[in-house]
Amino acid sequence: MGIFSKLKPRAARKSMASVHLNARLQPIHRGSVYEDPLDELLQEHAPGSTVVGGGTSFTPATGPLSCHTEVELAGDPAQTLALVIDILEHLGAPIGSSARLGRAAPVALGTTHGLSLSLDGTSLPDEVYEQNDVNDLIAALKTELADDAQQQSWREGHERTNLYFYARDVDRLRSVLESAASRFPLAQKSIIEDLTA
């Protein structure tokens, strides 16, 4: 239907859609990256439709694994679900995500690939942690990647800090993250994990 084609509201018939996001996001980032902008755009382009809830699947060992969001759809359910999918892909939803209307079969969605840069938080020399700030590393990577990728979330564990990046061009993203170990002291011994393979 094309992104953000305005749907004409119909009588008060509403349906529920559930969205699975194959994204490793803290709950606050699930809201800021996807749910809040989705809700805002639905209010504009499909009046009466709204995000009504969501959650994050996680384990203490690995942190966030994936997310889900519930959306109340106004008007024609199929058309509004298609709009939800358009919006989520515009926002950078990862490959392996899906949306479903009620109990219908899920519809695959997603346009980005995810990579995690996992930083060693314990075994580097003390002076590396003392003299370097992880926020400077993140800022440098974001500047280098520019609009080619988005850091959607992060997790600080007991031994490692994981930075979760998503991009349409996974080769470009991988090249930047893999070279970080030789360019930034805090990225020594870093590990790259494929999140959407």
XYZ file of C-alpha atoms in Angstrom:
197
model
C 0.000 0.000 0.000
C 2.997 2.309 0.359
C 4.230 3.820 3.562
C 1.907 6.099 5.446
C -1.047 6.136 3.045
C -3.803 7.529 5.216
C -6.562 5.035 5.927
C -10.112 6.253 6.198
C -11.598 5.329 9.573
C -14.590 3.030 9.519
C -17.210 2.250 12.127
C -16.005 1.183 15.532
C -14.881 -2.276 14.450
C -11.501 -3.099 15.987
C -9.206 -6.099 15.821
C -6.055 -7.084 17.648
C -2.685 -7.704 16.073
C 0.377 -9.141 17.743
C 3.881 -8.280 16.575
C 7.028 -10.289 17.227
C 10.207 -8.217 16.923
C 13.397 -10.215 16.444
C 15.285 -7.449 18.225
C 17.345 -7.485 21.408
C 15.976 -4.401 23.124
C 15.686 -3.297 26.705
C 12.034 -2.433 27.479
C 12.748 1.309 27.419
C 14.347 0.976 23.974
C 11.478 -1.185 22.720
C 9.295 1.810 23.470
C 11.528 4.549 22.086
C 12.634 2.723 18.914
C 9.377 1.025 17.916
C 6.268 1.385 20.057
C 6.178 5.161 20.549
C 6.800 6.085 16.883
C 4.438 3.299 15.733
C 1.689 4.619 17.983
C 2.263 8.194 16.802
C 2.152 7.255 13.123
C -0.924 5.073 13.586
C -2.752 7.955 15.235
C -1.942 10.052 12.173
C -2.544 7.529 9.393
C -5.050 5.068 10.908
C -7.001 7.060 13.530
C -8.294 4.905 16.360
C -5.489 2.353 16.062
C -3.106 2.248 19.006
C -0.330 0.265 20.692
C -1.870 -1.296 23.794
C 0.964 -3.308 25.313
C 4.193 -5.188 24.852
C 6.941 -7.149 26.515
C 10.525 -8.345 26.265
C 11.720 -11.951 26.397
C 15.001 -12.293 28.273
C 17.131 -14.521 30.426
C 19.460 -13.401 33.239
C 22.414 -14.930 31.399
C 21.853 -13.458 27.948
C 19.688 -10.405 28.572
C 17.005 -9.432 26.030
C 16.239 -11.967 23.298
C 13.199 -10.600 21.448
C 10.161 -8.368 21.917
C 6.419 -8.452 21.348
C 3.900 -5.671 20.906
C 0.101 -5.714 20.883
C -1.737 -3.300 18.582
C -5.443 -2.515 18.470
C -6.462 -1.927 14.859
C -9.268 0.353 13.756
C -10.950 0.073 10.351
C -10.180 -2.682 7.872
C -7.937 -5.146 9.750
C -5.919 -6.323 6.745
C -5.227 -2.800 5.523
C -4.273 -1.539 8.960
C -2.014 -4.536 9.611
C -0.271 -3.812 6.307
C 0.261 -0.246 7.514
C 1.701 -1.523 10.812
C 4.158 -3.668 8.849
C 5.113 -0.746 6.585
C 5.801 1.457 9.595
C 7.834 -1.150 11.472
C 10.007 -1.846 8.431
C 10.477 1.885 7.950
C 11.656 2.050 11.595
C 14.216 -0.722 10.987
C 12.504 -3.917 12.170
C 14.934 -6.853 11.923
C 14.580 -9.834 9.621
C 12.877 -12.687 11.477
C 10.125 -10.457 12.847
C 6.442 -11.118 12.149
C 2.928 -9.794 12.679
C -0.350 -11.640 12.925
C -4.007 -10.708 12.979
C -5.820 -12.565 15.745
C -5.161 -16.283 15.254
C -4.254 -16.010 11.583
C -0.898 -17.203 10.283
C 1.934 -14.761 10.998
C 3.167 -12.493 8.220
C 6.954 -12.257 7.975
C 8.482 -8.787 8.139
C 11.850 -7.138 8.620
C 14.455 -5.351 6.536
C 17.559 -5.122 8.738
C 20.265 -7.499 9.933
C 21.478 -7.403 13.521
C 24.990 -7.689 14.904
C 26.125 -7.451 18.512
C 29.488 -6.021 19.454
C 30.319 -7.763 22.735
C 32.987 -5.917 24.732
C 35.259 -7.595 27.280
C 34.540 -5.973 30.622
C 36.948 -7.845 32.904
C 40.183 -9.142 31.363
C 41.719 -6.113 29.655
C 44.485 -4.196 31.467
C 43.140 -1.927 34.214
C 44.468 1.171 32.490
C 42.270 0.465 29.452
C 39.130 0.762 31.585
C 40.540 3.712 33.513
C 41.589 5.744 30.478
C 38.741 5.003 28.068
C 35.000 5.654 28.138
C 32.601 3.242 26.440
C 30.383 6.200 25.510
C 33.239 7.626 23.426
C 33.559 4.285 21.631
C 29.802 4.202 20.939
C 29.831 7.785 19.673
C 32.753 7.049 17.333
C 31.020 3.975 15.898
C 27.772 5.871 15.390
C 29.620 8.672 13.610
C 31.401 6.195 11.348
C 28.243 4.238 10.532
C 26.161 7.418 10.112
C 22.826 6.491 8.513
C 24.021 3.015 7.480
C 23.152 1.443 10.836
C 21.326 2.105 14.092
C 22.328 1.119 17.594
C 18.921 0.140 18.942
C 19.905 -1.055 22.412
C 22.658 -2.317 24.714
C 23.148 -4.524 27.767
C 25.779 -4.286 30.481
C 26.448 -7.713 32.004
C 28.830 -8.838 34.725
C 31.611 -9.723 32.304
C 30.664 -8.242 28.932
C 28.805 -5.236 27.532
C 26.783 -5.898 24.380
C 25.958 -3.188 21.852
C 23.102 -4.130 19.509
C 23.313 -2.683 15.978
C 20.899 -3.157 13.061
C 21.503 -2.299 9.392
C 20.248 -3.091 5.916
C 23.842 -3.512 4.689
C 25.188 -6.145 7.067
C 28.563 -6.363 5.290
C 29.266 -2.676 5.918
C 28.173 -3.017 9.549
C 30.309 -6.117 10.067
C 33.362 -4.434 8.560
C 33.116 -1.462 10.924
C 32.500 -3.585 14.032
C 35.209 -6.143 13.241
C 37.813 -3.437 12.722
C 36.927 -1.808 16.048
C 39.204 -4.218 17.951
C 42.306 -2.825 16.259
C 41.224 0.821 16.560
C 39.700 1.221 20.019
C 41.333 -0.043 23.240
C 37.978 -0.981 24.811
C 37.113 -3.131 21.778
C 40.113 -5.434 22.231
C 38.949 -9.055 22.576
C 35.509 -8.032 21.355
C 33.204 -10.652 19.844
C 30.782 -10.164 16.949
C 27.490 -12.062 17.244
C 24.986 -12.412 14.416
C 21.531 -11.625 15.815
C 19.349 -12.338 12.790
C 21.059 -15.278 11.056
